[in-house]
Coordinates of C-alpha atoms in Angstrom, one line a residue:
M1 CA -16.6 -32.7 -0.5
T2 CA -13.1 -33.3 -0.7
A3 CA -11.6 -35.5 -3.5
A4 CA -10.9 -38.5 -1.1
N5 CA -14.2 -39.0 0.1
K6 CA -16.2 -38.7 -3.1
P7 CA -18.1 -41.5 -5.0
L8 CA -16.0 -42.9 -7.7
P9 CA -17.0 -41.5 -11.2
P10 CA -18.1 -44.1 -13.7
V11 CA -14.6 -45.7 -15.8
H12 CA -15.9 -44.3 -19.1
A13 CA -16.0 -40.5 -19.6
S14 CA -18.9 -39.1 -20.2
T15 CA -20.5 -37.2 -23.3
W16 CA -20.8 -34.2 -21.0
L17 CA -17.2 -34.1 -19.7
H18 CA -16.0 -34.3 -23.3
N19 CA -17.9 -31.4 -24.2
A20 CA -16.9 -29.4 -21.3
I21 CA -13.3 -29.9 -22.2
A22 CA -14.1 -28.8 -25.6
R23 CA -15.8 -25.8 -24.5
I24 CA -12.6 -25.0 -22.3
E25 CA -10.2 -25.5 -25.1
A26 CA -12.5 -23.7 -27.5
D27 CA -12.1 -20.9 -25.5
Y28 CA -9.0 -21.2 -25.6
Q29 CA -8.3 -21.1 -28.9
R30 CA -10.3 -17.8 -29.2
S31 CA -7.8 -15.8 -27.0
A32 CA -4.7 -14.4 -28.2
D33 CA -1.6 -14.7 -26.3
T34 CA -0.8 -11.7 -23.8
H35 CA 1.2 -8.9 -24.8
L36 CA 4.9 -8.5 -23.8
I37 CA 5.7 -4.8 -23.0
P38 CA 9.1 -3.5 -22.9
L39 CA 9.2 -0.3 -20.1
R40 CA 11.2 2.3 -21.2
L41 CA 13.5 3.2 -18.4
P42 CA 16.9 5.1 -20.2
S43 CA 18.7 4.7 -16.7
Y44 CA 18.9 1.0 -17.1
G45 CA 18.5 0.6 -20.8
A46 CA 21.9 2.9 -21.1
H47 CA 23.7 0.1 -19.3
G48 CA 22.2 -2.8 -21.3
I49 CA 19.5 -3.7 -18.8
D50 CA 15.9 -4.2 -20.0
L51 CA 12.9 -4.8 -17.9
Y52 CA 9.6 -6.5 -19.3
L53 CA 6.0 -6.8 -18.3
K54 CA 3.6 -9.6 -19.6
D55 CA 0.4 -7.8 -19.6
E56 CA -2.1 -10.7 -18.0
S57 CA -4.8 -7.9 -17.4
T58 CA -5.9 -8.7 -21.1
H59 CA -7.7 -11.9 -20.5
P60 CA -11.2 -12.3 -21.1
T61 CA -11.4 -12.2 -17.1
G62 CA -8.7 -9.2 -16.8
S63 CA -6.0 -11.2 -14.7
L64 CA -3.4 -13.4 -14.6
K65 CA -5.7 -15.9 -12.6
H66 CA -7.2 -16.5 -15.9
R67 CA -4.9 -18.9 -16.7
L68 CA -5.0 -20.8 -13.1
A69 CA -8.9 -20.9 -13.5
R70 CA -8.8 -22.6 -16.7
S71 CA -5.9 -25.3 -15.6
L72 CA -7.8 -25.9 -12.2
F73 CA -11.1 -26.6 -14.1
L74 CA -9.3 -29.1 -16.5
Y75 CA -7.4 -30.7 -14.0
A76 CA -10.8 -31.1 -11.8
L77 CA -12.9 -32.5 -14.8
C78 CA -10.2 -35.1 -16.0
N79 CA -9.5 -36.4 -12.2
G80 CA -13.4 -37.0 -12.1
W81 CA -14.2 -34.3 -9.6
I82 CA -16.4 -32.2 -11.4
S83 CA -19.7 -33.6 -13.2
E84 CA -22.8 -32.1 -14.8
G85 CA -24.5 -30.2 -12.3
S86 CA -21.6 -29.9 -9.6
T87 CA -21.6 -26.7 -7.5
V88 CA -17.8 -25.4 -7.9
V89 CA -16.6 -23.7 -4.7
E90 CA -13.2 -21.8 -4.2
S91 CA -11.8 -19.8 -1.4
S92 CA -10.5 -16.6 -3.0
S93 CA -9.7 -12.7 -2.5
G94 CA -10.9 -12.1 -5.9
S95 CA -9.4 -12.3 -8.9
T96 CA -9.3 -16.2 -8.9
A97 CA -13.0 -16.2 -8.1
V98 CA -13.9 -14.1 -11.0
S99 CA -11.9 -16.2 -13.6
E100 CA -13.7 -19.5 -12.0
A101 CA -16.9 -17.9 -12.3
Y102 CA -16.1 -17.2 -15.5
F103 CA -15.4 -21.0 -16.5
A104 CA -18.4 -22.5 -14.1
R105 CA -20.7 -20.2 -16.4
L106 CA -18.9 -21.4 -19.3
L107 CA -20.2 -24.9 -18.6
G108 CA -23.7 -24.3 -17.0
L109 CA -22.3 -24.9 -13.4
P110 CA -23.4 -23.3 -10.0
F111 CA -20.4 -21.1 -8.6
V112 CA -19.8 -20.1 -4.6
A113 CA -16.9 -17.6 -4.0
V114 CA -15.7 -17.5 -0.2
M115 CA -13.7 -14.5 0.6
P116 CA -12.8 -12.1 3.1
R117 CA -15.5 -9.1 3.9
T118 CA -12.7 -6.8 2.8
T119 CA -12.8 -7.6 -0.9
S120 CA -12.9 -4.5 -3.2
P121 CA -16.7 -4.5 -4.6
E122 CA -15.4 -4.4 -7.9
K123 CA -14.3 -8.0 -7.6
I124 CA -17.4 -9.3 -6.0
A125 CA -19.6 -7.2 -8.6
Q126 CA -17.3 -9.0 -11.3
I127 CA -18.0 -12.7 -9.9
E128 CA -21.4 -11.9 -9.7
F129 CA -21.7 -10.7 -13.6
H130 CA -20.3 -14.2 -14.2
G131 CA -23.1 -15.9 -12.3
G132 CA -21.0 -16.6 -9.4
R133 CA -22.5 -16.2 -5.7
C134 CA -20.1 -14.4 -3.0
H135 CA -20.0 -16.0 0.7
L136 CA -18.2 -13.4 3.1
V137 CA -16.4 -14.1 5.9
E138 CA -14.6 -12.4 8.5
S139 CA -11.2 -12.9 7.8
A140 CA -8.6 -14.6 5.1
G141 CA -7.9 -17.5 7.7
Q142 CA -12.0 -18.7 7.8
V143 CA -11.9 -19.1 3.7
Y144 CA -10.6 -22.8 3.4
E145 CA -12.8 -24.4 6.2
E146 CA -15.9 -22.6 4.8
A147 CA -15.1 -23.4 1.1
R148 CA -14.9 -27.3 2.3
A149 CA -18.2 -26.9 4.2
I150 CA -20.3 -25.2 1.6
A151 CA -18.8 -27.9 -0.9
E152 CA -20.0 -30.6 1.6
Q153 CA -23.3 -29.1 1.8
T154 CA -23.6 -29.1 -1.9
G155 CA -22.3 -32.2 -2.7
G156 CA -19.7 -30.0 -5.1
H157 CA -16.2 -29.9 -5.4
Y158 CA -13.9 -27.4 -3.6
M159 CA -11.5 -26.2 -6.0
D160 CA -8.7 -25.3 -3.6
Q161 CA -6.5 -23.2 -5.6
F162 CA -4.0 -23.3 -2.8
T163 CA -3.7 -26.9 -3.1
Y164 CA -3.9 -27.6 -6.6
A165 CA -2.1 -24.4 -8.3
E166 CA 1.5 -26.1 -8.4
R167 CA 0.0 -29.2 -10.2
A168 CA -2.2 -28.4 -12.4
T169 CA -0.2 -26.1 -15.2
D170 CA 2.1 -28.7 -17.2
W171 CA 5.1 -27.0 -16.2
R172 CA 7.2 -28.5 -18.8
G173 CA 5.7 -26.6 -21.6
N174 CA 1.9 -27.2 -23.5
N175 CA 1.7 -23.0 -23.6
N176 CA 2.1 -22.2 -19.8
I177 CA 3.0 -18.8 -18.8
A178 CA 6.9 -19.8 -18.9
E179 CA 6.9 -21.2 -22.3
S180 CA 5.0 -18.0 -23.7
M181 CA 7.3 -15.9 -22.1
F182 CA 10.7 -17.2 -23.6
T183 CA 8.5 -17.5 -27.2
Q184 CA 8.0 -13.8 -26.8
M185 CA 11.7 -12.7 -25.7
A186 CA 13.3 -14.7 -28.2
R187 CA 13.9 -11.5 -30.6
E188 CA 14.7 -9.2 -27.5
P189 CA 18.6 -8.4 -26.8
H190 CA 18.6 -10.6 -23.9
P191 CA 16.1 -13.4 -24.5
V192 CA 17.2 -15.3 -21.6
P193 CA 16.1 -13.3 -18.5
R194 CA 18.7 -12.7 -15.7
W195 CA 15.4 -12.8 -13.4
I196 CA 11.5 -13.5 -13.5
V197 CA 9.7 -11.4 -11.0
V198 CA 6.5 -12.7 -9.4
G199 CA 4.0 -12.4 -6.8
A200 CA 2.8 -15.2 -5.0
G201 CA -0.9 -16.1 -3.8
T202 CA -1.1 -19.6 -4.4
G203 CA 2.9 -19.8 -5.5
G204 CA 1.5 -21.9 -8.7
T205 CA 3.1 -19.1 -10.9
S206 CA 6.5 -19.4 -9.4
A207 CA 6.5 -23.0 -8.9
T208 CA 5.6 -23.5 -13.1
I209 CA 8.3 -20.8 -13.8
G210 CA 11.0 -22.5 -11.5
R211 CA 10.3 -26.2 -12.6
Y212 CA 10.2 -25.0 -16.4
L213 CA 13.3 -23.1 -16.0
R214 CA 14.9 -26.3 -14.8
Y215 CA 13.6 -28.3 -17.1
Q216 CA 15.1 -26.2 -20.2
Q217 CA 18.0 -25.7 -18.4
H218 CA 18.2 -21.8 -18.2
A219 CA 20.5 -20.1 -16.0
T220 CA 17.6 -17.3 -15.1
E221 CA 16.4 -17.0 -11.6
V222 CA 13.0 -16.3 -10.0
C223 CA 12.1 -13.8 -7.6
V224 CA 9.4 -13.7 -5.7
A225 CA 8.1 -10.2 -4.5
D226 CA 6.5 -10.5 -1.2
P227 CA 4.4 -7.9 0.4
A228 CA 4.3 -6.8 4.4
G229 CA 2.2 -9.1 6.3
S230 CA 3.2 -12.2 4.1
V231 CA 4.1 -15.6 5.7
F232 CA 6.0 -16.4 2.8
S233 CA 9.5 -14.4 3.4
A234 CA 9.6 -16.2 6.6
Y235 CA 9.1 -19.8 5.5
H236 CA 11.4 -19.1 2.6
R237 CA 14.1 -18.4 5.4
T238 CA 13.4 -21.1 7.6
G239 CA 11.6 -24.2 6.1
D240 CA 9.1 -24.0 8.8
A241 CA 5.5 -24.7 7.4
T242 CA 3.9 -24.3 10.6
L243 CA 4.3 -20.4 10.7
T244 CA 1.5 -18.0 10.4
A245 CA 1.8 -14.0 9.7
P246 CA -1.3 -11.4 9.6
G247 CA -1.6 -11.5 5.8
S248 CA -0.9 -9.1 3.1
R249 CA -3.1 -5.8 2.2
I250 CA -2.3 -5.8 -1.2
E251 CA -5.0 -7.8 -2.8
G252 CA -4.3 -11.6 -4.4
I253 CA -0.5 -11.7 -3.0
G254 CA 0.8 -12.7 0.5
R255 CA -1.0 -15.0 2.4
P256 CA -1.4 -15.4 6.6
R257 CA -0.2 -19.1 6.4
V258 CA 2.1 -21.1 4.1
E259 CA 0.1 -22.5 1.1
P260 CA 0.8 -26.2 -0.4
S261 CA 1.3 -24.9 -3.8
F262 CA 4.1 -22.6 -2.4
I263 CA 7.3 -24.6 -3.5
R264 CA 10.5 -22.6 -1.6
T265 CA 13.3 -24.6 -3.1
L266 CA 11.6 -23.0 -6.4
V267 CA 12.3 -19.7 -5.2
D268 CA 15.8 -18.0 -5.4
R269 CA 14.9 -15.0 -3.6
M270 CA 12.6 -13.1 -1.8
Q271 CA 12.2 -9.4 -2.1
E272 CA 10.2 -8.1 1.2
V273 CA 8.1 -4.8 0.1
P274 CA 6.7 -2.7 2.2
D275 CA 3.1 -1.3 1.5
V276 CA 3.9 2.3 1.2
E277 CA 6.3 1.1 -1.6
S278 CA 4.0 -1.4 -3.3
V279 CA 1.4 1.8 -3.8
A280 CA 4.3 4.1 -4.7
A281 CA 5.4 1.6 -7.3
M282 CA 2.1 1.1 -8.5
Q283 CA 1.6 5.0 -9.2
A284 CA 4.8 5.2 -10.9
L285 CA 4.3 2.5 -13.3
S286 CA 0.8 3.7 -14.0
Q287 CA 2.1 7.1 -15.1
L288 CA 5.2 5.2 -17.0
L289 CA 2.6 3.1 -19.1
G290 CA -0.3 5.6 -19.3
R291 CA -2.9 3.5 -17.9
R292 CA -3.4 2.2 -14.5
V293 CA -2.3 -0.9 -13.1
G294 CA -2.9 -2.9 -9.9
P295 CA -1.2 -2.8 -6.6
S296 CA 0.2 -6.2 -7.0
T297 CA 1.9 -5.3 -10.0
G298 CA 3.2 -2.5 -8.0
T299 CA 4.9 -4.8 -5.6
N300 CA 6.6 -6.7 -8.7
F301 CA 7.7 -3.6 -10.3
I302 CA 9.5 -2.3 -6.9
A303 CA 11.5 -5.9 -7.0
M304 CA 12.2 -5.3 -10.5
L305 CA 13.9 -2.0 -9.8
T306 CA 15.8 -3.4 -6.9
L307 CA 17.3 -6.2 -8.9
A308 CA 17.9 -3.9 -11.9
S309 CA 19.6 -1.2 -9.6
E310 CA 21.7 -4.5 -8.2
M311 CA 22.8 -5.1 -11.8
R312 CA 23.7 -1.8 -12.7
E313 CA 25.9 -1.4 -9.8
R314 CA 28.0 -4.4 -10.4
G315 CA 28.1 -3.7 -14.0
E316 CA 25.8 -6.7 -15.0
Q317 CA 24.0 -6.5 -18.5
G318 CA 20.5 -8.4 -19.2
S319 CA 16.6 -8.3 -18.9
I320 CA 13.7 -8.6 -16.1
L321 CA 11.0 -10.0 -16.9
S322 CA 7.7 -9.7 -14.6
L323 CA 3.8 -9.7 -14.7
L324 CA 1.2 -6.8 -15.3
C325 CA -1.1 -9.0 -12.9
D326 CA -4.4 -7.0 -13.5
A327 CA -5.6 -3.5 -14.5
G328 CA -6.0 -0.6 -11.9
E329 CA -9.6 0.2 -12.7
R330 CA -10.5 -2.6 -10.1
Y331 CA -8.9 -0.5 -7.5
L332 CA -10.4 3.1 -8.1
P333 CA -11.9 3.4 -5.0
T334 CA -9.1 2.0 -2.9
Y335 CA -5.6 2.1 -4.0
F336 CA -6.1 4.9 -6.3
D337 CA -7.8 7.2 -3.9
A338 CA -5.6 9.0 -2.0
D339 CA -7.7 9.4 1.4
W340 CA -8.3 5.5 1.0
V341 CA -4.6 5.1 0.9
A342 CA -3.5 7.4 3.8
R343 CA -6.1 5.8 6.2
S344 CA -4.9 2.3 5.1
F345 CA -1.1 2.9 4.7
G346 CA -0.3 6.2 5.7
D347 CA 2.1 9.1 4.4
C348 CA 3.4 7.3 1.1
T349 CA 6.0 10.1 0.2
E350 CA 9.3 8.7 1.1
A351 CA 8.3 5.6 -1.0
Q352 CA 7.4 7.9 -3.7
R353 CA 11.0 9.2 -3.4
K354 CA 12.7 5.9 -3.4
V355 CA 10.3 4.6 -6.2
Q356 CA 11.5 8.0 -8.2
A357 CA 15.2 7.6 -7.5
L358 CA 15.1 3.9 -8.5
M359 CA 13.7 4.6 -11.8
D360 CA 16.4 7.3 -12.5

């Protein structure tokens, strides 16, 4: 059921609503902020260029999407779209659904995730661990209408992350991810980053960060690392919202259609990244950190290295900040399996050489 045709809620706030918001806020208070990791890359450090990753894998549900899920639930609750007993439905390739299942269970609400059949078994298991139900469809393009239909059938609420991600978070501050980044960077050699690099699935993170930068009058620019098959780069160039694309094979980022939450005017640069380079960068970064990271973090990392290399060539100094989106343990049977990678993406040898050259 869409927000537009739902029955109007009573004017007064219910006890259940007050308790629901209090539970989410209490959960937030129990969570410390995520760590900012400096990357030890002497070839850039020697030139006054520092690289950092904000480690979003340490959230209770293991990814950056924990922040989005919290914001979406609070937004829906305060708009009167979710009430006691509501079935919450989401279209998601995995991580957002994992996080929303967590918050649905916190509030005692049924949760249904609509996702492509290709979603990793590990993410499906995590959604089910948190009490959610997974409804699988054949392609990424089918998730939207199927999620709306299930919400209509159950009398529930379609959360619709792809529409509401850019507006559910207070972009002016209030402990959003951008404000957290700048607080943590305050004592670093270059506290105002030259670049912040993010991927785009909904586009909500780039929108929040881009608005915050303008509001705070920072000179930092936003670069979106866009995987092969995504429509966002072409949309950024042309402004044509009717464009479509095959969709990305890097889980969690890149979309086959232009999502309402991707605000192109808030993005200064798109960095298109081939799949083999995302995988090679994921592997190289995992070795550098001594822990596995997910493939979308690899996409971010190759964009960071590209920007750092350009800064070094121009003789510029400064910092580049990005996100460690989720841990690699979710992808052991896929992106960390050499045979699967070879079948899915082909030979990554040349991409591995490129990544190593950028790191040296």
